[in-house]
mmCIF file of C-alpha atoms in Angstrom:
data_model
loop_
_atom_site.group_PDB
_atom_site.id
_atom_site.type_symbol
_atom_site.label_atom_id
_atom_site.label_comp_id
_atom_site.label_asym_id
_atom_site.label_seq_id
_atom_site.Cartn_x
_atom_site.Cartn_y
_atom_site.Cartn_z
ATOM 1 C CA UNK T 224 -5.166 59.313 13.149
ATOM 2 C CA UNK T 225 -6.856 60.933 10.186
ATOM 3 C CA UNK T 226 -10.177 59.921 8.694
ATOM 4 C CA UNK T 227 -8.279 58.325 5.791
ATOM 5 C CA UNK T 228 -6.349 56.144 8.217
ATOM 6 C CA UNK T 229 -9.602 55.038 9.900
ATOM 7 C CA UNK T 230 -11.061 54.095 6.527
ATOM 8 C CA UNK T 231 -7.892 52.201 5.622
ATOM 9 C CA UNK T 232 -8.085 50.222 8.868
ATOM 10 C CA UNK T 233 -11.772 49.504 8.308
ATOM 11 C CA UNK T 234 -11.242 48.165 4.820
ATOM 12 C CA UNK T 235 -8.095 46.195 5.622
ATOM 13 C CA UNK T 236 -8.609 42.467 5.192
ATOM 14 C CA UNK T 237 -8.855 40.728 8.517
ATOM 15 C CA UNK T 238 -6.758 37.577 9.057
ATOM 16 C CA UNK T 239 -8.592 34.444 8.039
ATOM 17 C CA UNK T 240 -9.706 32.443 11.026
ATOM 18 C CA UNK T 241 -11.591 29.843 9.010
ATOM 19 C CA UNK T 242 -9.913 26.453 8.641
ATOM 20 C CA UNK T 243 -9.227 25.359 5.086
ATOM 21 C CA UNK T 244 -10.715 22.121 3.750
ATOM 22 C CA UNK T 245 -7.748 19.830 4.587
ATOM 23 C CA UNK T 246 -7.925 21.073 8.155
ATOM 24 C CA UNK T 247 -11.680 20.544 8.299
ATOM 25 C CA UNK T 248 -11.306 17.053 6.848
ATOM 26 C CA UNK T 249 -8.655 16.215 9.458
ATOM 27 C CA UNK T 250 -10.927 17.452 12.263
ATOM 28 C CA UNK T 251 -13.861 15.401 10.974
ATOM 29 C CA UNK T 252 -11.648 12.304 10.672
ATOM 30 C CA UNK T 253 -10.308 12.804 14.200
ATOM 31 C CA UNK T 254 -13.827 13.259 15.566
ATOM 32 C CA UNK T 255 -15.049 10.085 13.840
ATOM 33 C CA UNK T 256 -12.187 8.071 15.361
ATOM 34 C CA UNK T 257 -12.863 9.462 18.842
ATOM 35 C CA UNK T 258 -16.579 8.703 18.540
ATOM 36 C CA UNK T 259 -15.785 5.146 17.431
ATOM 37 C CA UNK T 260 -13.452 4.606 20.406
ATOM 38 C CA UNK T 261 -16.039 6.080 22.774
ATOM 39 C CA UNK T 262 -18.753 3.726 21.457
ATOM 40 C CA UNK T 263 -16.330 0.811 21.707
ATOM 41 C CA UNK T 264 -15.519 1.680 25.334
ATOM 42 C CA UNK T 265 -19.211 2.114 26.144
ATOM 43 C CA UNK T 266 -20.104 -1.255 24.607
ATOM 44 C CA UNK T 267 -17.465 -3.122 26.642
ATOM 45 C CA UNK T 268 -18.027 -1.175 29.883
ATOM 46 C CA UNK T 269 -21.775 -1.828 29.911
ATOM 47 C CA UNK T 270 -21.322 -5.527 29.120
ATOM 48 C CA UNK T 271 -23.123 -5.260 25.804
ATOM 49 C CA UNK T 272 -20.101 -7.006 24.273
ATOM 50 C CA UNK T 273 -18.128 -9.473 26.378
ATOM 51 C CA UNK T 274 -14.428 -8.577 26.863
ATOM 52 C CA UNK T 275 -13.725 -12.181 25.910
ATOM 53 C CA UNK T 276 -14.730 -11.359 22.315
ATOM 54 C CA UNK T 277 -13.806 -7.671 22.211
ATOM 55 C CA UNK T 278 -11.475 -6.246 24.903
ATOM 56 C CA UNK T 279 -11.887 -2.638 25.970
ATOM 57 C CA UNK T 280 -9.769 0.124 24.385
ATOM 58 C CA UNK T 281 -7.949 0.583 27.700
ATOM 59 C CA UNK T 282 -6.954 -3.102 27.832
ATOM 60 C CA UNK T 283 -5.731 -2.944 24.227
ATOM 61 C CA UNK T 284 -3.729 0.201 24.980
ATOM 62 C CA UNK T 285 -2.121 -1.498 27.985
ATOM 63 C CA UNK T 286 -1.207 -4.542 25.899
ATOM 64 C CA UNK T 287 0.252 -2.269 23.205
ATOM 65 C CA UNK T 288 2.337 -0.387 25.763
ATOM 66 C CA UNK T 289 3.627 -3.666 27.186
ATOM 67 C CA UNK T 290 4.595 -4.981 23.739
ATOM 68 C CA UNK T 291 6.261 -1.704 22.782
ATOM 69 C CA UNK T 292 8.290 -1.490 26.002
ATOM 70 C CA UNK T 293 9.429 -5.103 25.713
ATOM 71 C CA UNK T 294 10.455 -4.548 22.067
ATOM 72 C CA UNK T 295 8.388 -7.496 20.834
ATOM 73 C CA UNK T 296 6.104 -5.314 18.715
ATOM 74 C CA UNK T 297 8.979 -3.501 16.998
ATOM 75 C CA UNK T 298 10.728 -6.765 16.215
ATOM 76 C CA UNK T 299 7.535 -8.169 14.697
ATOM 77 C CA UNK T 300 6.954 -5.038 12.593
ATOM 78 C CA UNK T 301 10.543 -5.017 11.346
ATOM 79 C CA UNK T 302 10.480 -8.745 10.479
ATOM 80 C CA UNK T 303 7.232 -8.490 8.507
ATOM 81 C CA UNK T 304 8.251 -5.237 6.794
ATOM 82 C CA UNK T 305 11.574 -6.700 5.658
ATOM 83 C CA UNK T 306 9.813 -9.697 4.099
ATOM 84 C CA UNK T 307 7.222 -7.527 2.389
ATOM 85 C CA UNK T 308 9.674 -5.100 0.844
ATOM 86 C CA UNK T 309 12.107 -7.820 -0.268
ATOM 87 C CA UNK T 310 9.368 -9.777 -2.060
ATOM 88 C CA UNK T 311 7.667 -6.643 -3.359
ATOM 89 C CA UNK T 312 10.930 -5.206 -4.724
ATOM 90 C CA UNK T 313 11.741 -8.434 -6.559
ATOM 91 C CA UNK T 314 8.195 -8.586 -7.938
ATOM 92 C CA UNK T 315 8.443 -5.020 -9.268
ATOM 93 C CA UNK T 316 11.812 -5.715 -10.911
ATOM 94 C CA UNK T 317 10.331 -8.686 -12.782
ATOM 95 C CA UNK T 318 6.790 -7.455 -13.462
ATOM 96 C CA UNK T 319 7.289 -3.874 -14.690
ATOM 97 C CA UNK T 320 9.643 -4.650 -17.628
ATOM 98 C CA UNK T 321 7.596 -7.710 -18.521
ATOM 99 C CA UNK T 322 4.320 -5.746 -18.442
ATOM 100 C CA UNK T 323 5.766 -3.027 -20.706
ATOM 101 C CA UNK T 324 7.142 -5.672 -23.086
ATOM 102 C CA UNK T 325 3.800 -7.500 -23.221
ATOM 103 C CA UNK T 326 1.969 -4.269 -24.047
ATOM 104 C CA UNK T 327 4.378 -3.194 -26.795
ATOM 105 C CA UNK T 328 5.547 -6.464 -28.426
ATOM 106 C CA UNK T 329 2.920 -8.981 -29.471
ATOM 107 C CA UNK T 330 5.266 -12.049 -29.431
ATOM 108 C CA UNK T 331 6.031 -11.410 -25.743
ATOM 109 C CA UNK T 332 2.312 -11.063 -25.063
ATOM 110 C CA UNK T 333 1.554 -14.271 -26.943
ATOM 111 C CA UNK T 334 4.195 -16.215 -24.988
ATOM 112 C CA UNK T 335 3.297 -15.088 -21.472
ATOM 113 C CA UNK T 336 -0.475 -14.485 -21.676
ATOM 114 C CA UNK T 337 -1.460 -18.154 -21.144
ATOM 115 C CA UNK T 338 0.707 -18.402 -18.010
ATOM 116 C CA UNK T 339 -0.595 -15.096 -16.639
ATOM 117 C CA UNK T 340 -4.172 -16.283 -17.185
ATOM 118 C CA UNK T 341 -3.421 -19.487 -15.262
ATOM 119 C CA UNK T 342 -1.544 -17.836 -12.372
ATOM 120 C CA UNK T 343 -3.768 -14.790 -11.863
ATOM 121 C CA UNK T 344 -6.685 -16.551 -10.116
ATOM 122 C CA UNK T 345 -4.416 -18.317 -7.600
ATOM 123 C CA UNK T 346 -4.381 -16.637 -4.173
ATOM 124 C CA UNK T 347 -1.025 -16.499 -2.431
ATOM 125 C CA UNK T 348 -2.102 -18.925 0.292
ATOM 126 C CA UNK T 349 -2.350 -21.745 -2.259
ATOM 127 C CA UNK T 350 1.411 -21.490 -2.812
ATOM 128 C CA UNK T 351 2.246 -22.081 0.855
ATOM 129 C CA UNK T 352 2.349 -25.933 0.794
ATOM 130 C CA UNK T 353 4.553 -26.021 -2.299
ATOM 131 C CA UNK T 354 6.906 -23.291 -1.100
ATOM 132 C CA UNK T 355 7.315 -25.001 2.283
ATOM 133 C CA UNK T 356 8.216 -28.210 0.433
ATOM 134 C CA UNK T 357 10.663 -26.407 -1.842
ATOM 135 C CA UNK T 358 12.183 -23.841 0.548
ATOM 136 C CA UNK T 359 11.313 -24.889 4.104
ATOM 137 C CA UNK T 360 9.887 -22.369 6.567
ATOM 138 C CA UNK T 361 12.712 -19.813 6.507
ATOM 139 C CA UNK T 362 12.887 -16.280 5.183
ATOM 140 C CA UNK T 363 13.136 -17.372 1.544
ATOM 141 C CA UNK T 364 9.736 -19.027 1.741
ATOM 142 C CA UNK T 365 8.066 -15.876 3.155
ATOM 143 C CA UNK T 366 9.693 -13.635 0.541
ATOM 144 C CA UNK T 367 8.668 -16.063 -2.198
ATOM 145 C CA UNK T 368 5.048 -15.987 -1.039
ATOM 146 C CA UNK T 369 5.071 -12.173 -1.199
ATOM 147 C CA UNK T 370 6.654 -12.307 -4.645
ATOM 148 C CA UNK T 371 4.158 -14.843 -5.994
ATOM 149 C CA UNK T 372 1.221 -12.993 -4.487
ATOM 150 C CA UNK T 373 2.055 -9.519 -5.816
ATOM 151 C CA UNK T 374 3.945 -9.772 -9.106
ATOM 152 C CA UNK T 375 0.908 -10.645 -11.237
ATOM 153 C CA UNK T 376 -0.977 -7.551 -10.047
ATOM 154 C CA UNK T 377 2.010 -5.289 -10.736
ATOM 155 C CA UNK T 378 2.359 -6.825 -14.189
ATOM 156 C CA UNK T 379 -1.325 -6.381 -15.051
ATOM 157 C CA UNK T 380 -1.312 -2.749 -13.859
ATOM 158 C CA UNK T 381 1.809 -2.056 -15.925
ATOM 159 C CA UNK T 382 0.344 -3.799 -18.955
ATOM 160 C CA UNK T 383 -2.908 -1.831 -18.837
ATOM 161 C CA UNK T 384 -1.149 1.475 -18.147
ATOM 162 C CA UNK T 385 1.204 0.953 -21.088
ATOM 163 C CA UNK T 386 -1.616 -0.002 -23.437
ATOM 164 C CA UNK T 387 -3.473 3.212 -22.566
ATOM 165 C CA UNK T 388 -0.655 5.483 -23.721
ATOM 166 C CA UNK T 389 -1.989 7.646 -26.538
ATOM 167 C CA UNK T 390 -0.894 6.020 -29.861
ATOM 168 C CA UNK T 391 -0.918 9.451 -31.516
ATOM 169 C CA UNK T 392 1.965 10.487 -29.284
ATOM 170 C CA UNK T 393 3.872 7.360 -30.256
ATOM 171 C CA UNK T 394 3.291 7.954 -33.980
ATOM 172 C CA UNK T 395 4.235 11.616 -33.641
ATOM 173 C CA UNK T 396 7.498 10.666 -31.949
ATOM 174 C CA UNK T 397 8.290 8.135 -34.663
ATOM 175 C CA UNK T 398 7.476 10.650 -37.411
ATOM 176 C CA UNK T 399 9.978 13.012 -35.806
ATOM 177 C CA UNK T 400 12.652 10.346 -36.143
ATOM 178 C CA UNK T 401 12.660 8.821 -32.664
ATOM 179 C CA UNK T 402 13.854 5.239 -32.436
ATOM 180 C CA UNK T 403 12.292 2.420 -30.428
ATOM 181 C CA UNK T 404 14.414 3.087 -27.353
ATOM 182 C CA UNK T 405 13.719 6.824 -27.430
ATOM 183 C CA UNK T 406 9.976 6.270 -27.870
ATOM 184 C CA UNK T 407 10.012 3.864 -24.963
ATOM 185 C CA UNK T 408 11.995 6.197 -22.698
ATOM 186 C CA UNK T 409 10.453 9.542 -23.678
ATOM 187 C CA UNK T 410 6.839 8.673 -24.554
ATOM 188 C CA UNK T 411 5.617 5.273 -23.439
ATOM 189 C CA UNK T 412 7.170 4.970 -19.993
ATOM 190 C CA UNK T 413 6.308 8.543 -18.838
ATOM 191 C CA UNK T 414 2.765 8.080 -20.151
ATOM 192 C CA UNK T 415 2.339 4.787 -18.345
ATOM 193 C CA UNK T 416 4.019 5.903 -15.120
ATOM 194 C CA UNK T 417 0.850 7.119 -13.281
ATOM 195 C CA UNK T 418 -0.889 3.787 -13.869
ATOM 196 C CA UNK T 419 2.213 1.824 -12.900
ATOM 197 C CA UNK T 420 2.566 3.738 -9.624
ATOM 198 C CA UNK T 421 -1.121 3.254 -8.831
ATOM 199 C CA UNK T 422 -0.712 -0.474 -9.436
ATOM 200 C CA UNK T 423 2.338 -0.592 -7.183
ATOM 201 C CA UNK T 424 0.415 1.050 -4.336
ATOM 202 C CA UNK T 425 -2.444 -1.425 -4.632
ATOM 203 C CA UNK T 426 -0.036 -4.353 -4.883
ATOM 204 C CA UNK T 427 1.818 -3.215 -1.757
ATOM 205 C CA UNK T 428 -1.317 -3.784 0.321
ATOM 206 C CA UNK T 429 -1.718 -7.197 -1.335
ATOM 207 C CA UNK T 430 1.898 -8.000 -0.457
ATOM 208 C CA UNK T 431 1.100 -7.358 3.218
ATOM 209 C CA UNK T 432 -1.794 -9.800 3.142
ATOM 210 C CA UNK T 433 0.537 -12.367 1.552
ATOM 211 C CA UNK T 434 3.202 -12.122 4.244
ATOM 212 C CA UNK T 435 0.628 -12.322 7.023
ATOM 213 C CA UNK T 436 -0.797 -15.497 5.509
ATOM 214 C CA UNK T 437 2.683 -17.028 5.337
ATOM 215 C CA UNK T 438 3.569 -16.001 8.893
ATOM 216 C CA UNK T 439 0.359 -17.402 10.332
ATOM 217 C CA UNK T 440 1.088 -20.822 8.848
ATOM 218 C CA UNK T 441 4.780 -21.215 9.637
ATOM 219 C CA UNK T 442 6.874 -18.497 11.301
ATOM 220 C CA UNK T 443 8.569 -17.759 14.592
ATOM 221 C CA UNK T 444 8.366 -13.978 14.324
ATOM 222 C CA UNK T 445 6.478 -11.251 12.485
ATOM 223 C CA UNK T 446 3.065 -9.682 12.957
ATOM 224 C CA UNK T 447 1.233 -12.696 11.533
ATOM 225 C CA UNK T 448 2.979 -15.004 13.997
ATOM 226 C CA UNK T 449 2.265 -12.580 16.858
ATOM 227 C CA UNK T 450 -1.456 -12.545 16.044
ATOM 228 C CA UNK T 451 -1.682 -16.308 15.563
ATOM 229 C CA UNK T 452 0.113 -17.151 18.817
ATOM 230 C CA UNK T 453 -2.078 -14.689 20.705
ATOM 231 C CA UNK T 454 -5.148 -16.350 19.198
ATOM 232 C CA UNK T 455 -3.956 -19.750 20.465
ATOM 233 C CA UNK T 456 -3.638 -18.305 23.991
ATOM 234 C CA UNK T 457 -6.995 -16.533 23.764
ATOM 235 C CA UNK T 458 -5.362 -13.114 24.213
ATOM 236 C CA UNK T 459 -7.590 -10.895 22.101
ATOM 237 C CA UNK T 460 -5.838 -7.737 23.278
ATOM 238 C CA UNK T 461 -2.613 -8.789 21.529
ATOM 239 C CA UNK T 462 -4.619 -9.852 18.470
ATOM 240 C CA UNK T 463 -6.095 -6.355 18.218
ATOM 241 C CA UNK T 464 -2.696 -4.735 18.837
ATOM 242 C CA UNK T 465 -1.295 -6.784 15.960
ATOM 243 C CA UNK T 466 -4.170 -5.825 13.659
ATOM 244 C CA UNK T 467 -3.816 -2.122 14.468
ATOM 245 C CA UNK T 468 -0.046 -2.381 13.975
ATOM 246 C CA UNK T 469 -0.589 -3.841 10.498
ATOM 247 C CA UNK T 470 -2.908 -0.977 9.567
ATOM 248 C CA UNK T 471 -0.527 1.678 10.884
ATOM 249 C CA UNK T 472 2.452 0.088 9.124
ATOM 250 C CA UNK T 473 0.585 -0.061 5.804
ATOM 251 C CA UNK T 474 -0.552 3.541 6.261
ATOM 252 C CA UNK T 475 3.047 4.626 6.878
ATOM 253 C CA UNK T 476 4.157 2.758 3.754
ATOM 254 C CA UNK T 477 1.352 4.432 1.815
ATOM 255 C CA UNK T 478 2.523 7.879 2.947
ATOM 256 C CA UNK T 479 6.052 7.077 1.766
ATOM 257 C CA UNK T 480 4.650 5.786 -1.544
ATOM 258 C CA UNK T 481 2.686 9.015 -2.021
ATOM 259 C CA UNK T 482 5.846 11.059 -1.425
ATOM 260 C CA UNK T 483 7.741 8.993 -3.976
ATOM 261 C CA UNK T 484 4.860 9.383 -6.431
ATOM 262 C CA UNK T 485 4.988 13.169 -6.066
ATOM 263 C CA UNK T 486 8.743 13.184 -6.631
ATOM 264 C CA UNK T 487 8.410 11.076 -9.788
ATOM 265 C CA UNK T 488 5.397 13.027 -11.093
ATOM 266 C CA UNK T 489 5.828 16.694 -10.135
ATOM 267 C CA UNK T 490 3.234 17.669 -12.765
ATOM 268 C CA UNK T 491 0.571 15.824 -10.745
ATOM 269 C CA UNK T 492 1.309 17.738 -7.535
ATOM 270 C CA UNK T 493 -1.421 20.375 -8.016
ATOM 271 C CA UNK T 494 -4.128 17.690 -8.137
ATOM 272 C CA UNK T 495 -3.390 16.653 -4.573
ATOM 273 C CA UNK T 496 -4.202 20.034 -3.039
#
């Protein structure tokens, strides 16, 4: 090997061994979870917290394994998820067009604003007595609770996102000869889409809280029913398994929502890296 080759080897860039920032963030997150579980196990093992109020991580893991193997946990997750997505889908179908119409046409805003102002402060749980009276305790009642609890938030997010579209873009499109439908399709809706998607993601978490409230009051299956029955029997391990299952299910739904958001807004992809 000549001297030139030695110099070339010496100046060649070595492979990067450092972990990039997403990798570092994942390691820190994993370490924080492990530390939390270790402190939890230490608190229950030393008797600092009674297992009656907070079971140990091992007991919760055993209860989770038992529920998974019996299929009870999967059935509860599927039942709650089906109710959430049915009610949430119906709410989006109603709220998004109405929110765009309220932001762009003042008569629509004048007609619906008083009703929105009256319905917005009502939490979903206040609808439970009326919906049980109207629809019984079947699936329709649970889906209706999700619908009533989430559509107002989707509508308000759509309304605000549509109002924030730059009016200069709208005027420029009209000056170029675009009609109402073209302005709506090519300018207003694309401009409002990021805000609408953000509102949908927030409302999806609200929809989960709605279905759990409905299931805890009157249901024979679902995660809310699983947690409430376990509470009646004093089985805190199953209560914690249900709570963790809710969090994991919502996280999975959030990952899917993020993927859909990237597909609908490819120009926003670089901001996520």
